[in-house]
Amino acid sequence: MKKLLSLLGAMGMLASTGAVASTVVSCKASTADLSTIKGDDLKLKPTANTEAAAKTAVIAQIKAKLSKTVVEKTDITFSDYKDATSAAAGSIKVTAVSSSKNVKGSATFSLAFSEAPAKAELSTVIKVVELGDITIAASDGKPTADEILVGVKAKNTEAKDLTVSDFAASEITTSGATLTGAGDKYQGTVKVTFSKKAASKAELSTVIKVVELGNITIAASDGKPNADEILVGVKAKNTEAKDLTVSDFAASEITTSGATLTGAGDKYQGTVKVTFSKG
């Protein structure tokens, strides 16, 4: 009887061990088969008609249908890519890498053609076409596309995201230009007008800080210097005036001991009174 009980006990232990082993096996992660993706699940519409967009769509579909996050070259490889066109669907084949622990097998996906987004009319963001004064650097008074864009944005809040790649500027004159939509966003044409903004002038006093010039050379018998002679004296006392020319100021109220210099031309404004004596 004791032998029988021992034998039955041993059999019970073996059965229990087998159950445990069976449980351990069932806990192993399963490898999903790509070929189980079938029917409409193989039909994709990528965001663009490119291989990169197709790969992204396939990886997303594998995750959605097989609950597996796969990585190209580590888990899968792509081949046989064919562009989708408006006339026919494209395709791409995905094959599991033999060493992948996530997937096995292969599948070929159909790729629907992705229509390009409709372009907006350029006039929807450039509504105010009279730009007014804009900064123009060129001496001929004709602005660049970048300078026109600054003027456009100053008058049109809707154009805040507009870039120079969104339009082509043509027929540029000193008073206007034709802007034509370009790139993927805009189409249509807008004619804008503008004028050259006067350059801001510096105060003459910023370069003529020392106004007591001391002795200067004066050729005239009446002891009154001309503008060139005053300029020599100004430069001798003011290093900031080294690039000053006689066209940058007008000399008036000239006496034997002083003169009034007034900014002229495009660079300077304001007035400076200088004093001097004949050297």
XYZ file of C-alpha atoms in Angstrom:
279
model
C 0.000 0.000 0.000
C 2.862 2.366 0.890
C 4.501 1.685 -2.489
C 1.249 2.498 -4.267
C 0.888 5.798 -2.400
C 4.509 6.710 -3.191
C 3.971 5.942 -6.864
C 0.801 8.043 -7.008
C 2.591 10.912 -5.226
C 5.409 10.863 -7.741
C 2.942 10.914 -10.622
C 1.219 13.917 -9.043
C 4.488 15.812 -8.812
C 5.256 15.086 -12.457
C 1.846 16.315 -13.501
C 2.330 19.472 -11.448
C 5.765 20.062 -12.978
C 4.341 19.607 -16.441
C 1.674 22.185 -15.738
C 4.281 24.696 -14.608
C 6.387 24.042 -17.696
C 3.334 24.490 -19.871
C 2.604 27.811 -18.181
C 6.170 29.050 -18.760
C 6.005 28.223 -22.471
C 2.724 30.076 -22.864
C 4.345 33.268 -21.463
C 6.885 33.536 -24.308
C 6.362 36.549 -26.590
C 4.800 35.587 -29.932
C 6.137 36.643 -33.327
C 3.469 38.232 -35.511
C 3.127 37.127 -39.123
C 3.017 39.969 -41.636
C 1.077 37.773 -44.037
C -1.911 37.839 -41.667
C -2.561 41.431 -42.728
C -5.086 40.953 -45.519
C -7.776 42.584 -47.612
C -8.502 46.263 -47.090
C -5.862 46.403 -44.350
C -3.258 46.192 -47.120
C -4.611 49.360 -48.732
C -2.844 52.500 -47.519
C -2.985 56.202 -48.352
C 0.351 57.809 -47.410
C 0.562 61.547 -46.802
C 2.658 61.968 -49.958
C 3.550 60.017 -53.082
C 7.064 59.194 -51.883
C 8.835 56.074 -50.668
C 9.533 57.684 -47.296
C 5.837 58.421 -46.774
C 4.943 54.875 -47.852
C 7.364 53.358 -45.327
C 5.926 55.499 -42.541
C 2.393 54.380 -43.435
C 3.382 50.687 -43.503
C 5.099 50.836 -40.104
C 2.032 52.549 -38.633
C -0.264 49.887 -40.122
C 1.840 47.049 -38.696
C 1.567 48.618 -35.260
C -2.187 49.126 -35.659
C -2.978 45.619 -36.919
C -0.331 43.445 -35.245
C 0.437 45.534 -32.145
C 4.124 45.446 -33.037
C 6.471 48.413 -33.169
C 8.961 47.551 -35.896
C 12.161 49.249 -36.993
C 13.477 49.253 -40.543
C 16.585 47.046 -40.997
C 16.218 45.704 -37.439
C 12.803 44.080 -37.955
C 11.818 44.698 -41.560
C 13.135 45.624 -44.983
C 11.340 47.294 -47.872
C 11.513 46.461 -51.575
C 9.677 46.718 -54.897
C 8.482 50.274 -54.255
C 6.312 51.728 -57.004
C 5.043 55.307 -57.067
C 1.317 55.893 -56.926
C -0.055 58.070 -59.728
C -3.415 59.614 -60.474
C -3.927 56.775 -62.975
C -2.808 53.782 -60.903
C -2.084 52.761 -57.326
C 1.478 52.209 -56.196
C 2.849 49.398 -54.047
C 5.590 48.461 -51.617
C 6.672 45.107 -50.179
C 7.742 44.623 -46.577
C 9.680 41.551 -45.452
C 10.624 40.542 -41.928
C 14.316 40.332 -41.072
C 15.133 36.740 -40.132
C 16.533 37.766 -36.753
C 13.509 39.885 -35.795
C 11.775 38.924 -32.552
C 8.688 40.943 -33.468
C 7.560 39.832 -36.904
C 8.005 37.197 -39.591
C 6.825 36.683 -43.154
C 6.058 39.386 -45.699
C 3.259 41.490 -47.150
C 2.712 43.767 -50.122
C 0.760 46.968 -49.540
C -1.207 48.955 -52.090
C -0.583 52.721 -52.080
C -3.355 55.150 -53.019
C -2.433 58.361 -54.842
C -2.258 61.395 -52.565
C -3.713 64.515 -54.162
C -1.624 67.669 -53.726
C -3.356 70.179 -51.440
C -5.140 72.982 -53.243
C -3.181 76.222 -53.479
C -4.563 79.419 -51.999
C -4.773 82.619 -54.016
C -1.905 84.967 -53.161
C -4.476 87.744 -52.891
C -5.972 86.068 -49.797
C -2.897 87.040 -47.771
C -1.864 90.186 -49.673
C -5.020 92.266 -49.500
C -3.431 95.686 -49.038
C -1.364 96.283 -52.166
C -0.367 99.911 -51.591
C 2.679 99.307 -49.398
C 3.723 102.935 -48.974
C 7.346 103.715 -48.113
C 9.641 100.686 -47.939
C 13.372 100.412 -47.328
C 15.303 99.996 -50.592
C 19.076 99.596 -50.442
C 19.888 99.592 -54.162
C 21.007 102.868 -55.686
C 18.645 102.371 -58.639
C 15.674 102.468 -56.280
C 14.440 98.974 -57.164
C 13.745 96.691 -54.173
C 14.614 93.025 -53.789
C 11.994 90.352 -53.065
C 13.013 90.416 -49.395
C 12.515 94.183 -49.182
C 9.108 93.887 -50.851
C 8.165 91.117 -48.403
C 8.947 93.366 -45.438
C 6.606 95.957 -46.909
C 3.900 93.360 -47.563
C 4.013 92.088 -43.980
C 3.906 95.610 -42.574
C 0.560 96.186 -44.298
C -0.944 92.668 -44.215
C -1.268 90.713 -40.965
C -2.493 87.687 -42.941
C 0.936 87.522 -44.618
C 2.882 87.011 -41.367
C 3.969 83.495 -42.422
C 4.685 84.404 -46.058
C 8.258 83.746 -47.241
C 10.187 84.736 -50.369
C 9.824 81.151 -51.614
C 6.036 81.583 -51.696
C 6.115 84.102 -54.552
C 8.160 85.327 -57.484
C 8.677 89.067 -57.942
C 8.779 90.385 -61.506
C 8.310 93.640 -63.433
C 10.067 95.422 -60.558
C 10.322 99.193 -60.911
C 10.986 101.998 -58.447
C 7.268 102.215 -57.737
C 5.795 98.739 -58.076
C 6.131 95.030 -58.806
C 4.132 91.966 -59.813
C 4.070 89.107 -57.291
C 3.099 85.632 -58.521
C 2.340 82.690 -56.243
C 5.018 79.973 -56.222
C 5.802 76.738 -54.401
C 3.131 74.469 -52.941
C 1.056 77.090 -51.128
C 0.026 79.940 -53.399
C -1.126 80.713 -56.908
C -2.380 83.802 -58.691
C -0.927 87.275 -59.134
C -0.911 90.473 -57.091
C 0.409 93.869 -58.211
C 1.856 95.993 -55.409
C 2.967 99.617 -55.330
C 5.547 101.309 -53.105
C 8.006 104.164 -52.814
C 11.532 104.369 -51.455
C 11.698 105.211 -47.785
C 14.034 108.077 -47.039
C 17.097 106.838 -45.209
C 17.323 107.999 -41.625
C 19.955 110.690 -41.212
C 22.455 110.991 -38.393
C 22.872 114.231 -36.483
C 25.882 116.190 -37.711
C 26.861 116.668 -34.074
C 27.584 112.927 -33.774
C 30.702 113.356 -35.921
C 31.568 116.973 -35.083
C 31.848 116.866 -31.310
C 34.776 119.253 -30.865
C 33.570 122.601 -32.219
C 36.512 124.792 -31.191
C 38.779 124.114 -34.161
C 41.641 126.438 -33.170
C 43.940 127.761 -35.896
C 43.023 126.709 -39.435
C 44.514 127.610 -42.806
C 42.559 130.378 -44.543
C 43.676 131.530 -47.986
C 41.226 134.389 -48.543
C 42.456 137.886 -47.798
C 39.269 138.693 -45.892
C 40.083 135.952 -43.378
C 36.945 133.941 -44.086
C 37.508 130.219 -44.815
C 35.685 128.216 -47.449
C 33.939 124.872 -46.737
C 37.011 122.804 -47.650
C 39.226 124.747 -45.227
C 36.651 124.387 -42.451
C 36.463 120.627 -43.170
C 40.243 120.286 -42.738
C 39.929 121.938 -39.341
C 36.956 119.744 -38.372
C 38.826 116.536 -39.241
C 41.930 117.689 -37.343
C 39.875 117.866 -34.138
C 37.312 115.077 -34.720
C 38.369 111.529 -35.562
C 34.703 110.562 -36.043
C 34.572 112.984 -39.000
C 37.281 111.207 -41.006
C 34.779 110.222 -43.741
C 32.957 113.565 -43.790
C 32.919 115.373 -47.141
C 31.930 118.891 -48.184
C 28.750 117.434 -49.699
C 27.658 116.246 -46.240
C 27.124 119.777 -44.911
C 26.454 123.344 -45.929
C 28.526 126.149 -44.399
C 26.753 129.431 -43.691
C 27.125 132.553 -41.534
C 30.870 132.362 -42.158
C 32.952 134.999 -40.375
C 36.643 135.259 -39.550
C 36.017 133.442 -36.278
C 33.195 130.989 -36.853
C 30.564 129.379 -39.076
C 27.317 127.415 -38.965
C 27.441 123.915 -40.487
C 24.138 122.262 -41.456
C 23.755 118.596 -42.417
C 23.079 117.983 -46.114
C 22.689 115.058 -48.514
C 21.444 111.612 -47.425
C 23.649 111.174 -44.366
C 23.371 114.071 -41.946
C 20.910 116.507 -40.479
C 21.034 119.110 -37.737
C 23.300 122.086 -37.142
C 26.690 122.631 -35.519
C 28.361 125.998 -34.838
C 32.148 125.917 -35.020
C 34.754 128.500 -34.065
C 38.259 129.003 -35.447
C 41.004 131.531 -36.072
C 43.330 132.127 -38.986
C 46.491 130.057 -38.642
